[in-house]
Amino acid sequence: MPVNLHGRSLLTLKDFAPEEIRYLLDLAADYKRLKRAGVYPQRLKHKNIALIFEKPSTRTRCAFVTACYDEGAHPEYLGKNDIQMGKKESIPDTARVLGRMFDGIEFRGFSQTVVEQLAQWAGVPVWNGLTDADHPTQALADLLTIEEQLGPVRGKKLVYVGDGRNNVSNALLIASMKMGMHYTVSAPESLMPAKELQVWAAGVARQTDAVLQLERNPHVAVRDADAIYTDVWVSMGEESQPGIRERIESLRPYQVNGKLMAATARATIFLHCLPAHHSDGVHDLEVTEEVFESAASKVFDEAENRLHTIKAVMAATLA
């Protein structure tokens, strides 16, 4: 059955069937080949795209802007001080105004509720560029990177080490369950995925043959891993929250270093959504310089793939 995503929003990959995610990955791979060949289909010519950023970004902003220009669209960056959304104007009102002027809206910010309200009221596709709860465009780029390096994602073992209840881990968990992967989270008990997400995952896994495993010991968790993934231990906006120092100390045993990579007992790639805290080995947090700069590290392939997967999402839902 042909996949038709025209007019759809991407708020979370929970809303997408495995065959729809497969379609986006295949389309992104095609776009990547075309760009490297210097071919630009311009499927979004004369489209206007609003880019709402409550949180700053390197990869998300650059990927959306470049994708727009490559495909003939016009991007309009709207920072938190550029519009009145949530201040002098309600989110539904802002959504309806933007929906009359733009063909699609990207939102990167704090609350999942905000991106859901935008999609409810705008009347045009809305894409989640990151919220505190989810990061679906990142997960698509991660899946594409794994396939490029290791082949089809189905059955692959992806191990996330660190803060297992943050937005990136949530998005990877959702994507893994949808695509029939083995997803392991290794974290302190207090930083494991939310119970309701675990329940949702169990239901999906029965349909896709995926596996969700929670393992507090990182050296046990990474055995036979095809890919090890980590993220910063303190997410954007959490820096001043109470208990941050205690969280960092609880995560120190979960640093991705040479010893942990060796514990997989196989050739394993390393992934990170970036930005990463890595240095000379003295001030490393979630990953050491040794691993970050190793041949196993595919973090910059991953960063580039944000462009191609975002281009696929916009084209599939707008063109």
Short mmCIF file of C-alpha atoms in Angstrom, two decimals:
data_model
loop_
_atom_site.label_atom_id
_atom_site.label_comp_id
_atom_site.label_asym_id
_atom_site.label_seq_id
_atom_site.Cartn_x
_atom_site.Cartn_y
_atom_site.Cartn_z
CA MET A 1 0.00 0.00 0.00
CA PRO A 2 1.54 3.36 -1.02
CA VAL A 3 2.55 5.68 1.81
CA ASN A 4 0.96 9.13 1.76
CA LEU A 5 2.09 11.57 4.46
CA HIS A 6 0.80 14.73 2.79
CA GLY A 7 -0.57 17.20 5.33
CA ARG A 8 0.68 15.19 8.33
CA SER A 9 2.47 16.71 11.32
CA LEU A 10 5.48 15.06 12.97
CA LEU A 11 5.07 15.52 16.72
CA THR A 12 6.30 12.08 17.79
CA LEU A 13 7.13 8.86 15.96
CA LYS A 14 4.44 7.20 18.08
CA ASP A 15 2.02 8.54 15.46
CA PHE A 16 3.80 6.86 12.54
CA ALA A 17 3.56 3.25 11.38
CA PRO A 18 6.78 1.31 10.73
CA GLU A 19 6.21 1.48 6.96
CA GLU A 20 5.83 5.27 7.18
CA ILE A 21 9.11 5.58 9.09
CA ARG A 22 10.73 3.30 6.50
CA TYR A 23 9.44 5.57 3.76
CA LEU A 24 11.01 8.62 5.44
CA LEU A 25 14.36 6.85 5.86
CA ASP A 26 14.42 5.72 2.23
CA LEU A 27 13.44 9.19 1.04
CA ALA A 28 16.19 10.74 3.20
CA ALA A 29 18.76 8.34 1.72
CA ASP A 30 17.61 9.36 -1.77
CA TYR A 31 17.90 13.04 -0.89
CA LYS A 32 21.42 12.48 0.42
CA ARG A 33 22.49 10.78 -2.80
CA LEU A 34 20.94 13.56 -4.88
CA LYS A 35 22.63 16.33 -2.90
CA ARG A 36 26.03 14.68 -3.24
CA ALA A 37 25.42 14.42 -6.98
CA GLY A 38 24.53 18.12 -7.12
CA VAL A 39 20.88 17.45 -7.96
CA TYR A 40 18.15 19.47 -6.23
CA PRO A 41 14.54 18.47 -7.10
CA GLN A 42 13.17 21.74 -5.59
CA ARG A 43 9.99 20.00 -4.46
CA LEU A 44 9.23 22.80 -1.98
CA LYS A 45 9.48 25.71 -4.41
CA HIS A 46 7.39 28.72 -3.31
CA LYS A 47 6.72 27.16 0.11
CA ASN A 48 7.20 29.34 3.19
CA ILE A 49 8.37 27.70 6.39
CA ALA A 50 8.16 29.19 9.91
CA LEU A 51 10.94 28.10 12.26
CA ILE A 52 9.99 28.77 15.89
CA PHE A 53 12.90 28.46 18.31
CA GLU A 54 12.35 28.84 22.05
CA LYS A 55 15.64 26.97 22.49
CA PRO A 56 18.76 27.80 20.45
CA SER A 57 20.26 25.14 18.20
CA THR A 58 23.10 24.42 15.82
CA ARG A 59 22.05 21.26 13.98
CA THR A 60 18.26 21.69 14.03
CA ARG A 61 18.33 25.28 12.82
CA CYS A 62 21.00 24.73 10.18
CA ALA A 63 19.36 21.53 8.94
CA PHE A 64 15.94 23.14 8.51
CA VAL A 65 17.34 26.29 6.88
CA THR A 66 19.59 24.39 4.48
CA ALA A 67 16.84 21.89 3.65
CA CYS A 68 14.51 24.78 2.81
CA TYR A 69 16.99 26.48 0.50
CA ASP A 70 18.00 23.21 -1.17
CA GLU A 71 14.36 22.47 -1.97
CA GLY A 72 13.36 25.99 -3.01
CA ALA A 73 11.45 27.03 0.12
CA HIS A 74 11.84 30.21 2.16
CA PRO A 75 12.63 29.74 5.88
CA GLU A 76 11.69 32.42 8.40
CA TYR A 77 13.46 32.16 11.77
CA LEU A 78 11.29 33.23 14.71
CA GLY A 79 13.18 33.40 17.99
CA LYS A 80 11.51 33.58 21.38
CA ASN A 81 11.62 37.40 21.32
CA ASP A 82 10.44 37.73 17.72
CA ILE A 83 6.80 36.77 18.19
CA GLN A 84 4.17 37.12 20.92
CA MET A 85 3.29 33.42 21.27
CA GLY A 86 2.52 32.54 24.87
CA LYS A 87 3.01 36.16 26.02
CA LYS A 88 0.60 38.71 24.54
CA GLU A 89 -1.02 36.11 22.30
CA SER A 90 -2.28 32.60 22.95
CA ILE A 91 -0.74 29.60 21.24
CA PRO A 92 -3.95 28.81 19.30
CA ASP A 93 -4.13 32.39 18.00
CA THR A 94 -0.47 32.40 16.98
CA ALA A 95 -0.93 29.02 15.28
CA ARG A 96 -3.88 30.26 13.25
CA VAL A 97 -2.02 33.39 12.15
CA LEU A 98 1.09 31.48 11.11
CA GLY A 99 -1.00 28.82 9.40
CA ARG A 100 -2.52 31.50 7.16
CA MET A 101 0.92 32.77 6.12
CA PHE A 102 3.17 29.70 6.10
CA ASP A 103 2.93 26.25 4.54
CA GLY A 104 4.65 24.47 7.44
CA ILE A 105 5.85 25.22 10.97
CA GLU A 106 8.82 23.85 12.91
CA PHE A 107 8.85 24.22 16.70
CA ARG A 108 11.83 23.72 19.01
CA GLY A 109 11.16 24.46 22.65
CA PHE A 110 10.26 23.14 26.05
CA SER A 111 6.72 21.80 26.20
CA GLN A 112 5.29 18.97 24.10
CA THR A 113 1.89 20.53 24.75
CA VAL A 114 2.90 23.63 22.80
CA VAL A 115 3.85 21.73 19.65
CA GLU A 116 0.63 19.72 19.96
CA GLN A 117 -1.42 22.92 20.21
CA LEU A 118 0.33 24.38 17.19
CA ALA A 119 -0.55 21.28 15.18
CA GLN A 120 -4.14 21.36 16.43
CA TRP A 121 -4.76 24.95 15.38
CA ALA A 122 -2.40 25.84 12.51
CA GLY A 123 -4.05 23.92 9.70
CA VAL A 124 -0.64 23.14 8.17
CA PRO A 125 1.99 20.49 8.99
CA VAL A 126 3.91 21.10 12.21
CA TRP A 127 7.26 19.41 12.93
CA ASN A 128 8.76 18.83 16.35
CA GLY A 129 12.37 20.05 16.30
CA LEU A 130 12.75 19.12 20.01
CA THR A 131 10.73 19.34 23.18
CA ASP A 132 11.52 18.23 26.71
CA ALA A 133 9.62 15.00 26.01
CA ASP A 134 10.68 13.97 22.51
CA HIS A 135 13.08 14.56 19.61
CA PRO A 136 11.71 12.68 16.57
CA THR A 137 13.81 14.34 13.86
CA GLN A 138 16.96 13.36 15.78
CA ALA A 139 15.80 9.75 16.03
CA LEU A 140 15.25 9.61 12.26
CA ALA A 141 18.80 10.84 11.66
CA ASP A 142 20.10 8.23 14.12
CA LEU A 143 18.27 5.40 12.35
CA LEU A 144 19.63 6.54 8.98
CA THR A 145 23.16 6.63 10.41
CA ILE A 146 22.86 3.12 11.85
CA GLU A 147 21.62 1.80 8.50
CA GLU A 148 24.45 3.46 6.62
CA GLN A 149 27.04 1.92 8.93
CA LEU A 150 25.50 -1.44 9.82
CA GLY A 151 22.66 -2.28 7.43
CA PRO A 152 18.90 -2.51 8.11
CA VAL A 153 17.98 -1.45 11.64
CA ARG A 154 15.61 -4.32 12.32
CA GLY A 155 17.14 -6.60 14.95
CA LYS A 156 20.04 -4.26 15.71
CA LYS A 157 20.96 -3.69 19.35
CA LEU A 158 21.14 -0.03 20.34
CA VAL A 159 22.29 0.73 23.88
CA TYR A 160 21.66 4.13 25.43
CA VAL A 161 23.95 4.91 28.37
CA GLY A 162 23.28 7.87 30.68
CA ASP A 163 20.14 9.89 31.41
CA GLY A 164 17.61 7.38 30.14
CA ARG A 165 14.49 9.51 30.62
CA ASN A 166 15.50 12.54 28.56
CA ASN A 167 14.00 13.55 25.22
CA VAL A 168 16.61 11.84 23.04
CA SER A 169 16.34 8.52 24.86
CA ASN A 170 12.55 8.75 24.67
CA ALA A 171 12.69 9.34 20.91
CA LEU A 172 15.14 6.47 20.38
CA LEU A 173 13.02 4.14 22.48
CA ILE A 174 9.95 4.99 20.40
CA ALA A 175 11.81 4.60 17.09
CA SER A 176 13.40 1.32 18.17
CA MET A 177 10.07 -0.20 19.19
CA LYS A 178 8.47 0.85 15.91
CA MET A 179 11.32 -0.56 13.80
CA GLY A 180 11.83 -3.90 15.55
CA MET A 181 15.11 -3.10 17.26
CA HIS A 182 16.60 -4.18 20.58
CA TYR A 183 16.81 -1.04 22.72
CA THR A 184 18.63 -1.16 26.05
CA VAL A 185 18.74 1.70 28.53
CA SER A 186 21.53 1.70 31.10
CA ALA A 187 21.02 4.32 33.79
CA PRO A 188 20.53 4.78 37.51
CA GLU A 189 17.06 3.68 38.61
CA SER A 190 15.93 7.31 39.02
CA LEU A 191 16.85 8.10 35.40
CA MET A 192 15.15 5.18 33.65
CA PRO A 193 12.36 5.85 31.10
CA ALA A 194 8.97 6.82 32.50
CA LYS A 195 6.72 3.90 33.43
CA GLU A 196 4.00 4.94 31.01
CA LEU A 197 6.50 4.92 28.15
CA GLN A 198 7.66 1.45 29.19
CA VAL A 199 4.04 0.24 29.09
CA TRP A 200 3.53 1.76 25.64
CA ALA A 201 6.76 0.13 24.43
CA ALA A 202 5.67 -3.30 25.64
CA GLY A 203 2.49 -3.04 23.58
CA VAL A 204 4.30 -2.02 20.39
CA ALA A 205 7.07 -4.58 20.85
CA ARG A 206 4.55 -7.41 20.70
CA GLN A 207 3.65 -6.28 17.18
CA THR A 208 7.15 -5.54 15.84
CA ASP A 209 9.33 -8.11 17.68
CA ALA A 210 11.29 -5.27 19.28
CA VAL A 211 12.91 -5.65 22.69
CA LEU A 212 13.17 -3.09 25.50
CA GLN A 213 15.68 -3.88 28.21
CA LEU A 214 16.56 -1.86 31.31
CA GLU A 215 19.97 -2.63 32.84
CA ARG A 216 21.66 -0.58 35.56
CA ASN A 217 25.12 -2.09 34.96
CA PRO A 218 26.52 -0.44 31.80
CA HIS A 219 29.17 -3.12 31.22
CA VAL A 220 26.45 -5.76 31.16
CA ALA A 221 24.12 -3.60 29.06
CA VAL A 222 26.56 -3.06 26.19
CA ARG A 223 27.38 -6.72 25.55
CA ASP A 224 26.83 -7.48 21.85
CA ALA A 225 25.77 -3.88 21.19
CA ASP A 226 25.80 -2.74 17.57
CA ALA A 227 25.72 0.91 18.66
CA ILE A 228 26.27 2.78 21.91
CA TYR A 229 24.55 6.12 22.31
CA THR A 230 24.86 8.82 24.93
CA ASP A 231 23.84 12.44 25.46
CA VAL A 232 24.73 15.27 27.82
CA TRP A 233 23.95 14.62 31.47
CA VAL A 234 22.33 18.04 31.93
CA SER A 235 19.88 19.07 29.23
CA MET A 236 19.26 22.62 28.04
CA GLY A 237 17.26 24.54 30.61
CA GLU A 238 18.12 22.22 33.49
CA GLU A 239 21.41 23.83 34.48
CA SER A 240 20.01 25.72 37.49
CA GLN A 241 17.65 23.03 38.74
CA PRO A 242 18.26 21.58 42.21
CA GLY A 243 19.98 18.20 42.34
CA ILE A 244 22.04 18.65 39.18
CA ARG A 245 25.36 18.02 40.94
CA GLU A 246 23.95 14.83 42.46
CA ARG A 247 22.70 13.69 39.05
CA ILE A 248 26.13 14.18 37.50
CA GLU A 249 27.77 12.17 40.25
CA SER A 250 25.24 9.35 39.83
CA LEU A 251 26.03 9.23 36.10
CA ARG A 252 29.82 9.07 36.31
CA PRO A 253 29.83 5.24 36.16
CA TYR A 254 27.94 5.59 32.85
CA GLN A 255 30.63 7.50 30.98
CA VAL A 256 31.31 6.08 27.52
CA ASN A 257 35.04 5.37 27.50
CA GLY A 258 37.41 2.90 25.92
CA LYS A 259 36.75 0.26 28.54
CA LEU A 260 32.99 0.42 27.98
CA MET A 261 33.37 0.26 24.20
CA ALA A 262 35.60 -2.82 24.59
CA ALA A 263 32.96 -4.50 26.76
CA THR A 264 30.74 -4.99 23.72
CA ALA A 265 33.13 -7.71 22.49
CA ARG A 266 32.42 -6.72 18.89
CA ALA A 267 32.83 -3.84 16.45
CA THR A 268 30.45 -1.18 17.76
CA ILE A 269 29.75 2.35 16.59
CA PHE A 270 29.39 5.34 18.92
CA LEU A 271 26.59 7.89 18.51
CA HIS A 272 25.82 11.23 20.18
CA CYS A 273 23.23 13.85 19.19
CA LEU A 274 25.65 16.72 20.02
CA PRO A 275 26.76 19.05 21.46
CA ALA A 276 29.00 16.77 23.52
CA HIS A 277 31.14 17.35 26.59
CA HIS A 278 34.49 15.77 25.76
CA SER A 279 38.00 17.03 26.37
CA ASP A 280 41.50 15.88 27.29
CA GLY A 281 40.31 13.15 29.64
CA VAL A 282 40.47 15.34 32.74
CA HIS A 283 37.10 17.07 32.40
CA ASP A 284 35.20 14.53 30.32
CA LEU A 285 31.63 13.92 31.29
CA GLU A 286 29.43 11.62 29.21
CA VAL A 287 32.14 10.59 26.71
CA THR A 288 35.93 10.65 26.60
CA GLU A 289 37.99 12.30 23.91
CA GLU A 290 39.41 8.88 23.07
CA VAL A 291 35.99 7.53 22.07
CA PHE A 292 34.62 10.75 20.57
CA GLU A 293 37.54 11.05 18.13
CA SER A 294 37.85 7.31 17.42
CA ALA A 295 37.06 5.51 14.17
CA ALA A 296 33.99 4.07 15.90
CA SER A 297 32.51 7.54 16.35
CA LYS A 298 29.91 8.41 13.72
CA VAL A 299 28.65 11.59 15.37
CA PHE A 300 29.32 13.87 12.41
CA ASP A 301 27.65 11.49 9.94
CA GLU A 302 24.75 11.61 12.37
CA ALA A 303 24.81 15.43 12.43
CA GLU A 304 24.81 15.62 8.63
CA ASN A 305 21.89 13.22 8.48
CA ARG A 306 19.74 15.71 10.39
CA LEU A 307 19.66 17.65 7.10
CA HIS A 308 18.61 14.76 4.90
CA THR A 309 15.96 13.35 7.24
CA ILE A 310 14.46 16.80 7.88
CA LYS A 311 14.35 17.40 4.14
CA ALA A 312 12.50 14.10 3.76
CA VAL A 313 9.99 15.00 6.48
CA MET A 314 9.20 18.37 4.92
CA ALA A 315 8.94 16.99 1.38
CA ALA A 316 6.79 14.04 2.41
CA THR A 317 4.32 16.19 4.33
CA LEU A 318 4.26 19.24 2.01
CA ALA A 319 5.24 18.32 -1.56
#
